[in-house]
PDB file of C-alpha atoms in Angstrom:
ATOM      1  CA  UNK A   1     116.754 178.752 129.284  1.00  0.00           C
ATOM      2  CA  UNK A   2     113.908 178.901 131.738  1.00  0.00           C
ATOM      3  CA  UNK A   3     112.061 176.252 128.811  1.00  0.00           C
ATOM      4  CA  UNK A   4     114.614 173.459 129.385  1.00  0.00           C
ATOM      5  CA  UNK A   5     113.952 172.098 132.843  1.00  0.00           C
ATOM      6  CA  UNK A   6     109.857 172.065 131.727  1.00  0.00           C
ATOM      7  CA  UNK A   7     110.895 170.195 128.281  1.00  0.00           C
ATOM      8  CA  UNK A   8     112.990 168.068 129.670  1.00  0.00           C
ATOM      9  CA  UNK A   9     110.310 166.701 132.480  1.00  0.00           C
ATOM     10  CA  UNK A  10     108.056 166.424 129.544  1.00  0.00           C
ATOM     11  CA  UNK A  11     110.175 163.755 127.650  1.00  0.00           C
ATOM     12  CA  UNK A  12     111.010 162.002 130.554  1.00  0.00           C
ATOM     13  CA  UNK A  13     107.109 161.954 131.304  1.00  0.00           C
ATOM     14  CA  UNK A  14     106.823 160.734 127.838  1.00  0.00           C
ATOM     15  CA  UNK A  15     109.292 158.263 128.042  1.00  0.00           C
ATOM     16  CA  UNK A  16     107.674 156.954 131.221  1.00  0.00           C
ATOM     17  CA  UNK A  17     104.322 156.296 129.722  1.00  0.00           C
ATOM     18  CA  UNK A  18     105.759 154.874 126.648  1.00  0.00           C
ATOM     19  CA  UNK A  19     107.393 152.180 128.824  1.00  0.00           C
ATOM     20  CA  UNK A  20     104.716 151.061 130.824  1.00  0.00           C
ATOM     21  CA  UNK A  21     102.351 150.731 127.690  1.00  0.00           C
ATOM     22  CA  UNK A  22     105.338 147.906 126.470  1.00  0.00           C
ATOM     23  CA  UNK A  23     105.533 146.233 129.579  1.00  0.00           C
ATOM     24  CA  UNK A  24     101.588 145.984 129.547  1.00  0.00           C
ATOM     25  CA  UNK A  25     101.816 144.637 125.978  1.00  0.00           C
ATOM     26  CA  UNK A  26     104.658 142.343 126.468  1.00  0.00           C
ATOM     27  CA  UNK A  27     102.554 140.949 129.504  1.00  0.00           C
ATOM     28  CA  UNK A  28      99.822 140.497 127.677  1.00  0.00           C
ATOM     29  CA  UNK A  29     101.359 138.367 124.816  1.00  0.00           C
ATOM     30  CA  UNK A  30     102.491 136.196 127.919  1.00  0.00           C
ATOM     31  CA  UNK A  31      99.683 135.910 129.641  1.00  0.00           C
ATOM     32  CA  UNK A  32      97.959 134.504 125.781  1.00  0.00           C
ATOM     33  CA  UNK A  33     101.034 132.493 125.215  1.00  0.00           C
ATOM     34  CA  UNK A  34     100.542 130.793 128.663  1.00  0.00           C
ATOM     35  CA  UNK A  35      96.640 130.393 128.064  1.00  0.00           C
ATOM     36  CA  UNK A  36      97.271 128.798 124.169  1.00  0.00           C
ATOM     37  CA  UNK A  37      99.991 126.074 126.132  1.00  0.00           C
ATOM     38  CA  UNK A  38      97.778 125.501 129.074  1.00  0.00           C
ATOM     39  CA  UNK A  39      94.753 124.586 126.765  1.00  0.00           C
ATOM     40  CA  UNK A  40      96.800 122.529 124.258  1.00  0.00           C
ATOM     41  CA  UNK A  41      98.899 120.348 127.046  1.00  0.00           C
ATOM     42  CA  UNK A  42      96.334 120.091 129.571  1.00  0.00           C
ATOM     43  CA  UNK A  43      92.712 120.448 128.135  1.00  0.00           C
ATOM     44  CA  UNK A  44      90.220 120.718 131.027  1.00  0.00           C
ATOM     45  CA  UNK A  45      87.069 118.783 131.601  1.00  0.00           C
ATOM     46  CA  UNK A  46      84.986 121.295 130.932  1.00  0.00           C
ATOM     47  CA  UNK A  47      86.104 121.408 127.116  1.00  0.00           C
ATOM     48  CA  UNK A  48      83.430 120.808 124.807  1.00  0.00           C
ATOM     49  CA  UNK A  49      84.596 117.106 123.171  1.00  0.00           C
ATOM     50  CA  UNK A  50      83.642 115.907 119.490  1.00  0.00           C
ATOM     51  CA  UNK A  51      83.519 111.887 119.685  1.00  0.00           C
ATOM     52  CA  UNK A  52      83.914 109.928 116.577  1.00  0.00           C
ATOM     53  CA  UNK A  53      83.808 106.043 115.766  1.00  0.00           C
ATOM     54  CA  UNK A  54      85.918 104.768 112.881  1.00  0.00           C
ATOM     55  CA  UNK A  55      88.857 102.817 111.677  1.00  0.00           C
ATOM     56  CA  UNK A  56      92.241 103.444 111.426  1.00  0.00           C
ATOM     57  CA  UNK A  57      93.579 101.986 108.381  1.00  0.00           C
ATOM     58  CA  UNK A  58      97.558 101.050 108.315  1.00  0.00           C
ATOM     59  CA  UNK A  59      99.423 101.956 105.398  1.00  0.00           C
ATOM     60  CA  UNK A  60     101.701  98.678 105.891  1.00  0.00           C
ATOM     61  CA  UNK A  61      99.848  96.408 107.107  1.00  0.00           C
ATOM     62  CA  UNK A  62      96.814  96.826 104.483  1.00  0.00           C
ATOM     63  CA  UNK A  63      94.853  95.885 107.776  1.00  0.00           C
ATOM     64  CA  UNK A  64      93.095  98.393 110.485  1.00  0.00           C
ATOM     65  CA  UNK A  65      94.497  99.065 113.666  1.00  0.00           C
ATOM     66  CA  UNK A  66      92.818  97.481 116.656  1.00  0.00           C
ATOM     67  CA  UNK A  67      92.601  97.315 120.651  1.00  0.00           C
ATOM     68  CA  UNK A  68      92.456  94.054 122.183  1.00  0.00           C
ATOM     69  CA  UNK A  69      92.855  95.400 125.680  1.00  0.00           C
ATOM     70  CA  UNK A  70      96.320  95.907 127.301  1.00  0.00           C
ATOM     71  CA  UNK A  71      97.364  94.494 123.217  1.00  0.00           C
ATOM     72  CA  UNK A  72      97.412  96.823 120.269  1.00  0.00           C
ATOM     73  CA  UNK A  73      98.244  95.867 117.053  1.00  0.00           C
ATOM     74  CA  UNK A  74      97.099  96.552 113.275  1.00  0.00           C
ATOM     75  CA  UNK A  75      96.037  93.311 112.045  1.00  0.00           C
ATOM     76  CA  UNK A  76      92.155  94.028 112.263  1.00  0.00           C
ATOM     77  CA  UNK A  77      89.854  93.423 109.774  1.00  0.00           C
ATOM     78  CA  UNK A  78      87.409  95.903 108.066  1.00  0.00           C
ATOM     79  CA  UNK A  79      84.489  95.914 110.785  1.00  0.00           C
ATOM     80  CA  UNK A  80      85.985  93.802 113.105  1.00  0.00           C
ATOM     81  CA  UNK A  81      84.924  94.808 116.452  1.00  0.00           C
ATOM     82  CA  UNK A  82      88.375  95.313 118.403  1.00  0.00           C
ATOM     83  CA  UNK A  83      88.546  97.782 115.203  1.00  0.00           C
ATOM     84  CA  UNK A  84      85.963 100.083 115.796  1.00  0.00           C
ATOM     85  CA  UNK A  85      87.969 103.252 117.487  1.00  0.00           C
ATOM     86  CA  UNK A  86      85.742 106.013 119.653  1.00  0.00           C
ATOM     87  CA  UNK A  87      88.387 108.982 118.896  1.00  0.00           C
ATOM     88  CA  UNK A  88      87.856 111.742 121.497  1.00  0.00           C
ATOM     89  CA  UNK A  89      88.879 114.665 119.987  1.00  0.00           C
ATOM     90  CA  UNK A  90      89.251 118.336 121.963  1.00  0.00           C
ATOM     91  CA  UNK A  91      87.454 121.316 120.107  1.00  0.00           C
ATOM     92  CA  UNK A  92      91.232 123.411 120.554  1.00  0.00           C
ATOM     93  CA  UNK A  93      93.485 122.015 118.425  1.00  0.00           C
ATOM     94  CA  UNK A  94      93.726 118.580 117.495  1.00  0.00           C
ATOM     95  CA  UNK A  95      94.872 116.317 120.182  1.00  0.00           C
ATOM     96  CA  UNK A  96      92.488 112.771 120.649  1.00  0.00           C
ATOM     97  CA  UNK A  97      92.481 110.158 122.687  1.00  0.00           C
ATOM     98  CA  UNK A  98      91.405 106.617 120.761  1.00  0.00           C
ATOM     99  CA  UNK A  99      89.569 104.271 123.049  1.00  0.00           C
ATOM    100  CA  UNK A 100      88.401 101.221 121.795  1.00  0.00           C
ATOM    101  CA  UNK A 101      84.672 100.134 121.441  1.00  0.00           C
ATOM    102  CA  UNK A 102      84.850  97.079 122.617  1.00  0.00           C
ATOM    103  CA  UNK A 103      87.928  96.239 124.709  1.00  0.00           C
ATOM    104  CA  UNK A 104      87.769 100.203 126.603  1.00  0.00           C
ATOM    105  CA  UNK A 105      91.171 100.488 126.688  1.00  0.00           C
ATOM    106  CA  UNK A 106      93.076 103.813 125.512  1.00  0.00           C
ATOM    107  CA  UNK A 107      95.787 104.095 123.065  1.00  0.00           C
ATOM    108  CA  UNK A 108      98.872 105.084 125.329  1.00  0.00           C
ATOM    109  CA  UNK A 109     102.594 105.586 124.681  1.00  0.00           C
ATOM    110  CA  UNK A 110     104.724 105.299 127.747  1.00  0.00           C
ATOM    111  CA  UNK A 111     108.410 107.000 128.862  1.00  0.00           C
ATOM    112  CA  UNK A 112     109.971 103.885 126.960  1.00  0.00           C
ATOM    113  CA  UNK A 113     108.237 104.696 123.595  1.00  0.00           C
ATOM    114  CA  UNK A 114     105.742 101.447 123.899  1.00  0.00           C
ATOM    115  CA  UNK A 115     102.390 101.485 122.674  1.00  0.00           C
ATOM    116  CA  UNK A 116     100.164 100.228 125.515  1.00  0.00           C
ATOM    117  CA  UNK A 117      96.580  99.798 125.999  1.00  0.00           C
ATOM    118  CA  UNK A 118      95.284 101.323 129.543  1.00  0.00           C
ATOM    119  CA  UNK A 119      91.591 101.724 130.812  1.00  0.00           C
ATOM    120  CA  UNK A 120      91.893 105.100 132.038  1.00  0.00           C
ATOM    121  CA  UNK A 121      93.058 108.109 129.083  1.00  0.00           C
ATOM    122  CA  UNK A 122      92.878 111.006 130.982  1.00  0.00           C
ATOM    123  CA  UNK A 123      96.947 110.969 131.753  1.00  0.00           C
ATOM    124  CA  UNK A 124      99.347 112.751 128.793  1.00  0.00           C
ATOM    125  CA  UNK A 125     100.054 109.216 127.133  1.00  0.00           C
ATOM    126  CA  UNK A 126      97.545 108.905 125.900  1.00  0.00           C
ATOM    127  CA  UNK A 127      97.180 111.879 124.275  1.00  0.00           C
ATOM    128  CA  UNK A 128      97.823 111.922 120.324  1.00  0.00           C
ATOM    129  CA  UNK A 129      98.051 115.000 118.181  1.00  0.00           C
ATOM    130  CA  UNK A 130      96.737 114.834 114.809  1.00  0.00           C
ATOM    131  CA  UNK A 131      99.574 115.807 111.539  1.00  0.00           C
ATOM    132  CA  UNK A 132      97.712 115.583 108.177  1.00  0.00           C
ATOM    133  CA  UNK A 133     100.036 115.118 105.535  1.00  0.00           C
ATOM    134  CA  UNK A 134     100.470 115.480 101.629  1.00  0.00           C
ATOM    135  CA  UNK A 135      99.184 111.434 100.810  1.00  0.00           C
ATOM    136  CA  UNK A 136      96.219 112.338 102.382  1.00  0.00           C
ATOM    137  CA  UNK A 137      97.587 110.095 105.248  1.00  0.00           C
ATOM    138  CA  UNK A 138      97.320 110.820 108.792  1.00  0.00           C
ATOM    139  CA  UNK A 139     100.250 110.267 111.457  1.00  0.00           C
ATOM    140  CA  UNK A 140      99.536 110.772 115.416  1.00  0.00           C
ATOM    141  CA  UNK A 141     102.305 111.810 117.310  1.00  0.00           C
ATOM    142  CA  UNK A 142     102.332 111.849 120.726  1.00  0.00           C
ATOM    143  CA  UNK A 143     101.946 114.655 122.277  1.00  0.00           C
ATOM    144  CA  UNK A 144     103.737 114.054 125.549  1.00  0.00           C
ATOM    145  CA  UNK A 145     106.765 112.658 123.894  1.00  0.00           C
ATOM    146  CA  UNK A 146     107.917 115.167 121.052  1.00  0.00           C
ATOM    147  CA  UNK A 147     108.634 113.676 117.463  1.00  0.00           C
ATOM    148  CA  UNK A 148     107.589 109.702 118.659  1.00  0.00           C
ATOM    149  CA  UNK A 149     104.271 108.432 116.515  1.00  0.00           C
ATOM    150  CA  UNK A 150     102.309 105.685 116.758  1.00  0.00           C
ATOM    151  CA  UNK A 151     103.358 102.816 114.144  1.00  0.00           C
ATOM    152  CA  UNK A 152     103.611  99.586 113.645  1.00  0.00           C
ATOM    153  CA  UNK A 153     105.838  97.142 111.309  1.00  0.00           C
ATOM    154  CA  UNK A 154     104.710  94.955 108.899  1.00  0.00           C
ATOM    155  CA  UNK A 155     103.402  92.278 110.811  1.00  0.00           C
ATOM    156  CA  UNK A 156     101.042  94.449 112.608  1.00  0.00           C
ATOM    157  CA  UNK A 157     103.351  94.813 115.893  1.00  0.00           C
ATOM    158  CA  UNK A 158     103.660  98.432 117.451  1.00  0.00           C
ATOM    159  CA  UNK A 159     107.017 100.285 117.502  1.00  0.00           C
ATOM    160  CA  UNK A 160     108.418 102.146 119.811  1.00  0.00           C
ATOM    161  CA  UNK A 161     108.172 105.500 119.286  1.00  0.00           C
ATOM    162  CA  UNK A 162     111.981 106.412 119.715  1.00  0.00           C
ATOM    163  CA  UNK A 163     112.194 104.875 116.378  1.00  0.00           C
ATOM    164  CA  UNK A 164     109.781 106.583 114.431  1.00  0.00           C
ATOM    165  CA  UNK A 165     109.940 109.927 112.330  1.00  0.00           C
ATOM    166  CA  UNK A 166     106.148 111.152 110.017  1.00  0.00           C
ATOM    167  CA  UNK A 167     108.426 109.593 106.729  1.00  0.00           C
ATOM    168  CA  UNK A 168     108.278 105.973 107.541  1.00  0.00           C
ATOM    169  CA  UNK A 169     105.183 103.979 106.433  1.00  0.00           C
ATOM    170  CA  UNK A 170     104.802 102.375 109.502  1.00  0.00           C
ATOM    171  CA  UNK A 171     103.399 105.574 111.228  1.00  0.00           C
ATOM    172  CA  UNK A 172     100.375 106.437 108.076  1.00  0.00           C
ATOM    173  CA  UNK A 173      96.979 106.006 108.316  1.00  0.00           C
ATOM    174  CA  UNK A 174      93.786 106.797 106.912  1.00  0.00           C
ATOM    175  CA  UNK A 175      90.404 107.302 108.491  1.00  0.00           C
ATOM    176  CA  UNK A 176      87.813 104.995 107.565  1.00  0.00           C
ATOM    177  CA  UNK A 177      84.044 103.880 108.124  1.00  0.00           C
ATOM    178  CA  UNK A 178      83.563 100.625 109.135  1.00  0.00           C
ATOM    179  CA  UNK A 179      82.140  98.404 106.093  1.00  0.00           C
ATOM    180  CA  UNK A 180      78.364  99.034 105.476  1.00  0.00           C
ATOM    181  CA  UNK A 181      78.140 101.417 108.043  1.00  0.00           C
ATOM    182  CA  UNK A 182      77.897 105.499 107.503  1.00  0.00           C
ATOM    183  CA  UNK A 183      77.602 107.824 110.711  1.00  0.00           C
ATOM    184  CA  UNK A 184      75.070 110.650 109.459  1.00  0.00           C
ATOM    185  CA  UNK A 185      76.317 112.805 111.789  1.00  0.00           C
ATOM    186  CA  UNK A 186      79.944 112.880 110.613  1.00  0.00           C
ATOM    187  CA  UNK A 187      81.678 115.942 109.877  1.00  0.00           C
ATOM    188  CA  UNK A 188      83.612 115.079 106.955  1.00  0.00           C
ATOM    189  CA  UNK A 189      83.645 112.173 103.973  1.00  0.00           C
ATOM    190  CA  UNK A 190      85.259 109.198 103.943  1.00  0.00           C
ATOM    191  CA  UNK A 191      86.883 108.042 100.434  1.00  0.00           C
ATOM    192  CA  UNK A 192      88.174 104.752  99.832  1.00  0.00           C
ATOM    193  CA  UNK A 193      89.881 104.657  96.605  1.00  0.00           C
ATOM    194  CA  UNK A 194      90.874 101.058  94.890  1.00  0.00           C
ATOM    195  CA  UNK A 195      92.084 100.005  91.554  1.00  0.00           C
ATOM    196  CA  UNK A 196      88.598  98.971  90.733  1.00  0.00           C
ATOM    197  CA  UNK A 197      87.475 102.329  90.948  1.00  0.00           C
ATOM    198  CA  UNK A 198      89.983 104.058  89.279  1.00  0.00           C
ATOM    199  CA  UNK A 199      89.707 101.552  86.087  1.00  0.00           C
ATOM    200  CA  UNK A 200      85.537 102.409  86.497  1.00  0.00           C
ATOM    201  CA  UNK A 201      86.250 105.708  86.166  1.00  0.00           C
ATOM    202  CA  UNK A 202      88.116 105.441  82.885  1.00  0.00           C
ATOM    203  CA  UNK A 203      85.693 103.085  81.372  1.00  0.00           C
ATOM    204  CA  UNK A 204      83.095 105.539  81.559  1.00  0.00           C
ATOM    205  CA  UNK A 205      81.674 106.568  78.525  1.00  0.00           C
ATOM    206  CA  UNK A 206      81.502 110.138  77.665  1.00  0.00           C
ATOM    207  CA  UNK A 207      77.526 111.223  77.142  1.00  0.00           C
ATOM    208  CA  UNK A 208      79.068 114.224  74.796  1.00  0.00           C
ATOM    209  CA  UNK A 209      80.403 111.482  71.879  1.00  0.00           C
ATOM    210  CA  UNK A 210      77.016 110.022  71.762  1.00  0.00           C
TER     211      UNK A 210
END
């Protein structure tokens, strides 16, 4: 009997550090969960940034999208100036901020779901987050305003982002180079792929039937 009261304050000392080692964990996964939000939503100056300059082709348009100052729409042609994009993209995750070349105006979606060009990109509007998807198309959503992407119709006229979802056509593009023009210091390839091309490559001879 004299073993009991000893055995007992040993469990309940046991229990005791068992619970502060969860609290500790369970703080910790906070504290990381806070850090990975704070990063994504508000990246800091400091950030290292990767800058980029290309085109952003519009699936229904068959034209580039462009920045004509306080104007955006997607009736630019291959090289044209207002065309050329300087996408600002943070090393954690994939949120950018397109600026264009020539006008210096920022891509920006305000509270109403309008596409806007502004000369200052530093406020959430104007933040985009990159979605890759299965066409090999790229849709930008915003990333202040859940589930409302940048898109425009088929005259090249934004819409507002309350009436977009990643399905439509309006909202795909596709990174390209400007024409004649190849950045050596690019981190990945641009393919353009016309019927031309695809009817080369099946007029090719085979050098094994020869």
């Amino acid at each position: 009997m004299s073993l009991l009261p000893s055995r007992f304050i040993y469990l309940c000392l046991h229990f005791l550090v068992l619970y502060f080692q969860l609290q500790e964990s369970q703080q910790s996964s906070a504290d990381f969960r806070f850090y990975i939000e704070n990063h994504t939503r508000n990246p800091d100056d400091l950030s290292r940034k990767q800058v980029r300059i290309y085109q952003l082709y519009s699936r229904t348009t068959g034209k580039h999208v462009q920045i004509l100052g306080k104007k955006i729409n997607a009736n630019g042609d291959d090289g044209g100036k207002y065309a050329l994009l300087v996408v600002e993209t943070e090393t954690f995750g994939s949120h950018i901020r397109i600026k264009g070349k020539e006008s210096e105006h920022y891509i920006c979606m305000n509270e109403k779901g309008k596409i806007v060009g502004r000369p200052d990109g530093r406020k959430q509007e104007c933040v985009f987050i990159e979605e890759f998807l299965e066409n090999n198309y790229t849709a930008l959503v915003s990333a202040k305003y859940k589930g409302w992407y940048l898109g425009f119709n088929r005259k090249g006229r934004p819409k507002k982002g309350s009436r977009t979802t990643q399905r439509q056509q309006e909202v795909h593009f596709m990174k390209r180079q400007p024409k004649g023009r190849v950045d050596p210091l690019q981190e990945f390839r641009f393919t353009t792929v016309t019927k031309r091309t695809r009817r080369a490559r099946r007029l090719k001879p085979n050098p094994k039937r020869n």
